[in-house]
Amino acid sequence: MIPIAVLWLALAIDRWLGEPPLRWHPVVWIGRYLGWIGQRVAPPAGAPARRLAAFAGGAIAWCAGAALVLAAAGAIEAAANRMPAWAGILLAGIVLKPLLAWRMLRDEVMAVESALGRSLDEGRAQLARLVSREVSSLDAAGVRESAIESLAENLNDSLVAPLFWFVLFGLPGAALYRFANTADAMWGYRGERGGRQWEWAGKWAARADDLLSWVPARLTALLLLCGWPGRGPGGAARAVFREARLTPSPNSGWPMAAMALQLGVRLAKPGIYVLNAQGRTPAAADTARAARRAARAVLLAGLCATAALAGLTPMELQ
């Protein structure tokens, strides 16, 4: 039962205390490593294209960072297993918490809505903290759509996927996923960013994140679909599958489509995709509705993870 206690302790810390200080945050440490090594593996913008060298450099740097993360998480888990049960749970729960970020995600999305209520410029500025897309041309509806999309997509990245890999492989699994997801966020670009060419240097990171997120993204959609009125499981799944295919990402479209259909709203990225095109334009109240539905999915994710952990440790239940 120890992994179950670790899971709920981490969720409780996230709910009541939020994120640790930046100097103690492992995802911040990961970001610093990726920023430092990325400047050395990605060629400067305008430099001659050396695809193989850039790809190899990015892959080797990713694997080296992943090995460090796995070693650190494995050492902490091993230390926790040697402690008295209460101390091991406390240590592992404190370490697992920064790998989950539901409260921060919810707060950032709601802050966009609050800023938008004051002015469009403030809403755009707050949204820019949350997304990497260009926000200067978005109207109020576009800002709100982007915030709801980010809530749905990052529900997978910030909670469901880390829990999925924690259930399978403990702290090392959750830590490796957060490393892969952070690497994709920093390196997974098709063109230039920050004065560097990422098309090939970031390709390994992007594909690794696609692979590790494939199952969790679909589970996130299922969690969001629970209780969809008027649709059976088959009809809901078919509707999400139809909409999710409209996005270029193999994964992010699933939770975004599920959220759009649940709320009955249209979600779009200008020039790229439109999800639930027949839906209405989201209103201010829809952001709060989206947050409530995501919170319910968080609870369901915790319950499902608990059931899976209990099933994986039958001897401990006797």
CSV table of C-alpha atoms in Angstrom, one decimal:
chain,number,residue,atom,x,y,z
A,1,MET,CA,0.0,0.0,0.0
A,2,ILE,CA,3.0,2.3,0.2
A,3,PRO,CA,2.9,3.5,-3.5
A,4,ILE,CA,-0.8,4.4,-2.9
A,5,ALA,CA,0.0,6.5,0.1
A,6,VAL,CA,2.8,8.2,-1.8
A,7,LEU,CA,0.4,9.0,-4.7
A,8,TRP,CA,-2.2,10.6,-2.4
A,9,LEU,CA,0.3,12.5,-0.4
A,10,ALA,CA,1.7,14.0,-3.6
A,11,LEU,CA,-1.8,15.0,-4.7
A,12,ALA,CA,-2.6,16.4,-1.3
A,13,ILE,CA,0.6,18.5,-1.3
A,14,ASP,CA,-0.2,19.8,-4.8
A,15,ARG,CA,-3.7,20.7,-3.7
A,16,TRP,CA,-2.8,22.5,-0.5
A,17,LEU,CA,0.7,23.8,-1.0
A,18,GLY,CA,1.3,24.0,-4.7
A,19,GLU,CA,4.8,24.2,-6.2
A,20,PRO,CA,8.0,24.2,-4.2
A,21,PRO,CA,10.5,27.1,-4.4
A,22,LEU,CA,12.2,27.2,-7.8
A,23,ARG,CA,15.6,26.5,-6.3
A,24,TRP,CA,14.3,23.1,-5.1
A,25,HIS,CA,12.1,22.2,-8.1
A,26,PRO,CA,13.4,19.2,-10.1
A,27,VAL,CA,11.7,20.3,-13.3
A,28,VAL,CA,13.5,23.6,-13.0
A,29,TRP,CA,16.8,21.7,-12.7
A,30,ILE,CA,15.8,19.7,-15.8
A,31,GLY,CA,15.1,22.9,-17.7
A,32,ARG,CA,18.5,24.3,-16.8
A,33,TYR,CA,20.2,21.2,-18.0
A,34,LEU,CA,18.2,21.3,-21.3
A,35,GLY,CA,18.8,25.0,-21.8
A,36,TRP,CA,22.6,24.6,-21.2
A,37,ILE,CA,23.1,21.5,-23.4
A,38,GLY,CA,20.6,22.7,-26.0
A,39,GLN,CA,22.8,25.7,-26.8
A,40,ARG,CA,25.6,23.2,-27.6
A,41,VAL,CA,23.7,20.7,-29.8
A,42,ALA,CA,21.4,22.9,-31.8
A,43,PRO,CA,23.1,24.8,-34.6
A,44,PRO,CA,22.8,28.6,-34.7
A,45,ALA,CA,20.1,30.0,-37.0
A,46,GLY,CA,21.6,30.5,-40.5
A,47,ALA,CA,24.4,28.0,-40.0
A,48,PRO,CA,24.9,25.3,-42.7
A,49,ALA,CA,22.4,22.4,-42.3
A,50,ARG,CA,24.0,19.3,-40.8
A,51,ARG,CA,21.0,17.2,-40.1
A,52,LEU,CA,22.7,14.0,-39.0
A,53,ALA,CA,25.1,15.8,-36.6
A,54,ALA,CA,22.2,17.8,-35.1
A,55,PHE,CA,20.0,14.8,-34.7
A,56,ALA,CA,22.8,12.7,-33.1
A,57,GLY,CA,23.8,15.5,-30.8
A,58,GLY,CA,20.2,16.0,-29.6
A,59,ALA,CA,19.6,12.3,-29.1
A,60,ILE,CA,22.8,11.8,-27.1
A,61,ALA,CA,22.1,14.9,-25.0
A,62,TRP,CA,18.6,13.7,-24.3
A,63,CYS,CA,19.7,10.2,-23.4
A,64,ALA,CA,22.4,11.5,-21.1
A,65,GLY,CA,19.9,13.7,-19.3
A,66,ALA,CA,17.4,10.9,-19.1
A,67,ALA,CA,20.0,8.6,-17.5
A,68,LEU,CA,20.8,11.2,-14.9
A,69,VAL,CA,17.1,11.7,-14.1
A,70,LEU,CA,16.5,7.9,-13.9
A,71,ALA,CA,19.6,7.4,-11.6
A,72,ALA,CA,18.6,10.2,-9.3
A,73,ALA,CA,14.9,9.1,-9.0
A,74,GLY,CA,16.0,5.4,-8.6
A,75,ALA,CA,18.4,6.4,-5.8
A,76,ILE,CA,15.7,8.3,-4.0
A,77,GLU,CA,13.2,5.5,-4.3
A,78,ALA,CA,15.8,3.0,-3.1
A,79,ALA,CA,16.5,5.2,-0.1
A,80,ALA,CA,12.8,5.6,0.6
A,81,ASN,CA,12.4,1.8,0.6
A,82,ARG,CA,15.1,1.4,3.2
A,83,MET,CA,13.4,3.9,5.6
A,84,PRO,CA,10.6,3.2,8.0
A,85,ALA,CA,7.3,3.2,6.1
A,86,TRP,CA,6.1,6.6,7.3
A,87,ALA,CA,9.5,8.2,6.4
A,88,GLY,CA,9.7,6.5,3.0
A,89,ILE,CA,6.2,7.7,2.2
A,90,LEU,CA,7.0,11.2,3.2
A,91,LEU,CA,10.2,11.3,1.2
A,92,ALA,CA,8.7,9.7,-2.0
A,93,GLY,CA,5.6,11.9,-1.8
A,94,ILE,CA,7.6,15.1,-1.5
A,95,VAL,CA,9.7,14.1,-4.5
A,96,LEU,CA,6.7,12.9,-6.6
A,97,LYS,CA,4.8,16.2,-6.0
A,98,PRO,CA,6.9,18.4,-8.3
A,99,LEU,CA,6.4,16.0,-11.1
A,100,LEU,CA,2.6,16.7,-10.8
A,101,ALA,CA,1.3,20.3,-11.4
A,102,TRP,CA,-2.5,20.3,-11.5
A,103,ARG,CA,-2.9,23.2,-9.1
A,104,MET,CA,-0.5,25.5,-11.0
A,105,LEU,CA,-2.1,24.6,-14.3
A,106,ARG,CA,-5.6,25.4,-13.0
A,107,ASP,CA,-4.4,28.7,-11.4
A,108,GLU,CA,-2.7,29.8,-14.5
A,109,VAL,CA,-5.7,29.1,-16.7
A,110,MET,CA,-8.1,30.9,-14.3
A,111,ALA,CA,-5.7,33.8,-14.2
A,112,VAL,CA,-6.1,34.2,-17.9
A,113,GLU,CA,-9.8,34.5,-17.5
A,114,SER,CA,-9.4,37.0,-14.7
A,115,ALA,CA,-7.0,39.1,-16.7
A,116,LEU,CA,-9.3,38.9,-19.7
A,117,GLY,CA,-12.1,40.3,-17.6
A,118,ARG,CA,-10.0,43.4,-17.1
A,119,SER,CA,-8.8,44.0,-20.6
A,120,LEU,CA,-7.9,42.1,-23.8
A,121,ASP,CA,-4.3,43.2,-23.6
A,122,GLU,CA,-4.0,41.8,-20.0
A,123,GLY,CA,-5.6,38.6,-21.1
A,124,ARG,CA,-3.2,38.2,-24.0
A,125,ALA,CA,-0.2,38.9,-21.7
A,126,GLN,CA,-1.4,36.3,-19.1
A,127,LEU,CA,-2.0,33.8,-21.9
A,128,ALA,CA,1.6,34.3,-23.2
A,129,ARG,CA,2.8,32.8,-19.9
A,130,LEU,CA,0.9,29.6,-20.6
A,131,VAL,CA,1.3,28.9,-24.4
A,132,SER,CA,4.1,29.2,-26.9
A,133,ARG,CA,1.8,30.4,-29.8
A,134,GLU,CA,1.6,34.0,-31.0
A,135,VAL,CA,-1.1,35.8,-28.9
A,136,SER,CA,-0.9,39.4,-30.2
A,137,SER,CA,-3.6,38.9,-32.9
A,138,LEU,CA,-6.1,36.9,-30.8
A,139,ASP,CA,-9.4,38.4,-29.9
A,140,ALA,CA,-11.1,37.7,-26.5
A,141,ALA,CA,-12.7,34.4,-27.8
A,142,GLY,CA,-9.3,33.3,-29.2
A,143,VAL,CA,-7.6,34.0,-25.8
A,144,ARG,CA,-10.3,32.0,-24.0
A,145,GLU,CA,-10.1,29.1,-26.5
A,146,SER,CA,-6.4,28.9,-26.2
A,147,ALA,CA,-6.6,28.9,-22.4
A,148,ILE,CA,-9.1,26.0,-22.4
A,149,GLU,CA,-7.1,24.1,-24.9
A,150,SER,CA,-4.0,24.5,-22.8
A,151,LEU,CA,-5.9,23.3,-19.7
A,152,ALA,CA,-7.0,20.1,-21.5
A,153,GLU,CA,-3.6,19.4,-23.2
A,154,ASN,CA,-1.6,20.0,-20.1
A,155,LEU,CA,-3.9,18.0,-17.9
A,156,ASN,CA,-2.2,15.0,-19.6
A,157,ASP,CA,1.3,16.4,-19.4
A,158,SER,CA,1.1,17.7,-15.9
A,159,LEU,CA,-0.9,15.0,-14.2
A,160,VAL,CA,-2.3,12.0,-16.0
A,161,ALA,CA,0.9,10.9,-17.8
A,162,PRO,CA,3.2,11.3,-14.8
A,163,LEU,CA,0.7,9.2,-12.7
A,164,PHE,CA,0.5,6.6,-15.5
A,165,TRP,CA,4.3,6.1,-15.6
A,166,PHE,CA,4.5,6.2,-11.7
A,167,VAL,CA,2.0,3.4,-11.6
A,168,LEU,CA,4.1,1.3,-14.0
A,169,PHE,CA,7.7,2.2,-12.9
A,170,GLY,CA,7.5,4.2,-9.7
A,171,LEU,CA,9.4,7.5,-9.2
A,172,PRO,CA,11.8,6.8,-12.1
A,173,GLY,CA,8.9,6.4,-14.5
A,174,ALA,CA,7.3,9.7,-13.5
A,175,ALA,CA,10.6,11.5,-13.5
A,176,LEU,CA,11.5,10.2,-16.9
A,177,TYR,CA,8.2,11.4,-18.3
A,178,ARG,CA,8.6,14.9,-16.9
A,179,PHE,CA,12.1,15.0,-18.4
A,180,ALA,CA,10.8,13.9,-21.8
A,181,ASN,CA,7.9,16.4,-21.7
A,182,THR,CA,10.1,19.3,-20.7
A,183,ALA,CA,12.6,18.4,-23.4
A,184,ASP,CA,9.8,18.4,-26.0
A,185,ALA,CA,8.6,21.8,-24.7
A,186,MET,CA,12.1,23.3,-25.0
A,187,TRP,CA,13.5,21.5,-28.1
A,188,GLY,CA,10.5,20.1,-30.0
A,189,TYR,CA,10.2,22.9,-32.7
A,190,ARG,CA,10.1,22.5,-36.4
A,191,GLY,CA,12.0,25.6,-37.2
A,192,GLU,CA,14.1,28.3,-35.4
A,193,ARG,CA,13.6,29.4,-31.8
A,194,GLY,CA,15.9,31.4,-29.6
A,195,GLY,CA,18.4,31.9,-32.4
A,196,ARG,CA,18.9,28.1,-32.8
A,197,GLN,CA,17.7,25.6,-35.4
A,198,TRP,CA,15.6,22.8,-33.8
A,199,GLU,CA,14.2,21.0,-36.7
A,200,TRP,CA,16.7,18.1,-36.3
A,201,ALA,CA,18.3,18.8,-32.9
A,202,GLY,CA,14.9,18.5,-31.2
A,203,LYS,CA,13.5,15.6,-33.3
A,204,TRP,CA,14.5,12.8,-30.9
A,205,ALA,CA,12.9,14.8,-27.9
A,206,ALA,CA,9.7,15.4,-29.9
A,207,ARG,CA,9.3,11.7,-30.9
A,208,ALA,CA,10.2,10.5,-27.4
A,209,ASP,CA,7.5,12.7,-25.9
A,210,ASP,CA,5.0,11.5,-28.6
A,211,LEU,CA,5.7,7.9,-27.6
A,212,LEU,CA,5.5,8.4,-23.8
A,213,SER,CA,2.3,10.5,-24.1
A,214,TRP,CA,0.5,8.2,-26.6
A,215,VAL,CA,-1.5,6.1,-24.1
A,216,PRO,CA,-1.9,8.7,-21.3
A,217,ALA,CA,-3.3,11.3,-23.8
A,218,ARG,CA,-6.1,8.8,-24.7
A,219,LEU,CA,-6.7,8.0,-21.1
A,220,THR,CA,-7.0,11.7,-20.4
A,221,ALA,CA,-9.7,12.0,-23.0
A,222,LEU,CA,-11.6,9.1,-21.4
A,223,LEU,CA,-11.4,10.7,-18.0
A,224,LEU,CA,-12.8,13.9,-19.4
A,225,LEU,CA,-15.6,12.0,-21.2
A,226,CYS,CA,-16.8,10.3,-18.1
A,227,GLY,CA,-20.4,11.3,-17.5
A,228,TRP,CA,-21.0,12.9,-21.0
A,229,PRO,CA,-24.8,13.3,-21.1
A,230,GLY,CA,-26.7,11.8,-24.0
A,231,ARG,CA,-23.8,9.7,-25.4
A,232,GLY,CA,-22.8,6.1,-24.8
A,233,PRO,CA,-19.2,5.2,-24.4
A,234,GLY,CA,-19.0,4.1,-28.1
A,235,GLY,CA,-20.5,7.3,-29.4
A,236,ALA,CA,-18.3,9.5,-27.2
A,237,ALA,CA,-15.2,7.7,-28.3
A,238,ARG,CA,-16.0,7.9,-32.0
A,239,ALA,CA,-16.7,11.7,-31.7
A,240,VAL,CA,-13.4,12.3,-30.0
A,241,PHE,CA,-11.5,10.2,-32.5
A,242,ARG,CA,-13.1,12.1,-35.3
A,243,GLU,CA,-12.1,15.5,-33.9
A,244,ALA,CA,-8.7,14.5,-32.5
A,245,ARG,CA,-7.5,13.6,-36.1
A,246,LEU,CA,-7.9,17.2,-37.1
A,247,THR,CA,-4.8,18.3,-35.1
A,248,PRO,CA,-1.3,17.8,-36.3
A,249,SER,CA,-0.2,16.3,-33.0
A,250,PRO,CA,-0.7,12.6,-32.5
A,251,ASN,CA,-1.7,13.2,-28.8
A,252,SER,CA,-2.8,16.7,-27.8
A,253,GLY,CA,-5.9,16.6,-29.9
A,254,TRP,CA,-7.5,13.8,-27.8
A,255,PRO,CA,-7.9,15.7,-24.5
A,256,MET,CA,-8.6,19.0,-26.3
A,257,ALA,CA,-11.4,17.3,-28.4
A,258,ALA,CA,-12.8,15.7,-25.3
A,259,MET,CA,-13.0,19.0,-23.5
A,260,ALA,CA,-14.5,20.8,-26.5
A,261,LEU,CA,-17.2,18.2,-26.9
A,262,GLN,CA,-17.9,18.0,-23.1
A,263,LEU,CA,-18.4,21.8,-22.9
A,264,GLY,CA,-20.2,22.1,-26.3
A,265,VAL,CA,-17.8,24.8,-27.4
A,266,ARG,CA,-15.6,25.4,-30.4
A,267,LEU,CA,-11.8,25.3,-29.8
A,268,ALA,CA,-9.4,26.4,-32.6
A,269,LYS,CA,-5.9,27.3,-33.4
A,270,PRO,CA,-6.1,29.8,-36.2
A,271,GLY,CA,-4.9,28.4,-39.5
A,272,ILE,CA,-4.2,25.0,-38.0
A,273,TYR,CA,-7.4,23.2,-36.7
A,274,VAL,CA,-10.9,23.7,-35.5
A,275,LEU,CA,-12.4,21.3,-32.9
A,276,ASN,CA,-16.1,20.8,-32.6
A,277,ALA,CA,-16.7,23.4,-35.3
A,278,GLN,CA,-20.5,23.3,-34.7
A,279,GLY,CA,-20.0,24.3,-31.1
A,280,ARG,CA,-20.6,27.8,-29.7
A,281,THR,CA,-17.9,30.3,-28.9
A,282,PRO,CA,-16.8,29.8,-25.3
A,283,ALA,CA,-18.0,32.3,-22.7
A,284,ALA,CA,-16.3,33.4,-19.5
A,285,ALA,CA,-18.3,30.8,-17.5
A,286,ASP,CA,-16.9,28.0,-19.8
A,287,THR,CA,-13.3,28.5,-18.4
A,288,ALA,CA,-14.6,27.7,-14.9
A,289,ARG,CA,-16.6,24.8,-16.3
A,290,ALA,CA,-13.5,23.5,-18.0
A,291,ALA,CA,-11.6,23.7,-14.7
A,292,ARG,CA,-14.3,21.8,-12.8
A,293,ARG,CA,-14.3,19.1,-15.4
A,294,ALA,CA,-10.6,18.8,-15.3
A,295,ALA,CA,-10.6,18.7,-11.5
A,296,ARG,CA,-13.1,15.8,-11.7
A,297,ALA,CA,-10.7,14.0,-14.2
A,298,VAL,CA,-7.9,14.5,-11.7
A,299,LEU,CA,-9.9,12.8,-9.0
A,300,LEU,CA,-10.8,10.0,-11.4
A,301,ALA,CA,-7.1,9.6,-12.4
A,302,GLY,CA,-6.1,9.3,-8.7
A,303,LEU,CA,-8.8,6.6,-8.1
A,304,CYS,CA,-7.8,4.7,-11.3
A,305,ALA,CA,-4.1,4.9,-10.3
A,306,THR,CA,-5.0,3.6,-6.8
A,307,ALA,CA,-7.0,0.7,-8.3
A,308,ALA,CA,-4.1,-0.2,-10.6
A,309,LEU,CA,-1.5,0.0,-7.8
A,310,ALA,CA,-3.7,-2.2,-5.6
A,311,GLY,CA,-4.1,-4.7,-8.5
A,312,LEU,CA,-0.3,-4.7,-9.0
A,313,THR,CA,0.4,-5.5,-5.4
A,314,PRO,CA,-2.1,-8.2,-4.4
A,315,MET,CA,0.1,-9.7,-1.7
A,316,GLU,CA,0.0,-6.4,0.2
A,317,LEU,CA,-3.8,-6.5,0.3
A,318,GLN,CA,-3.9,-9.9,2.1
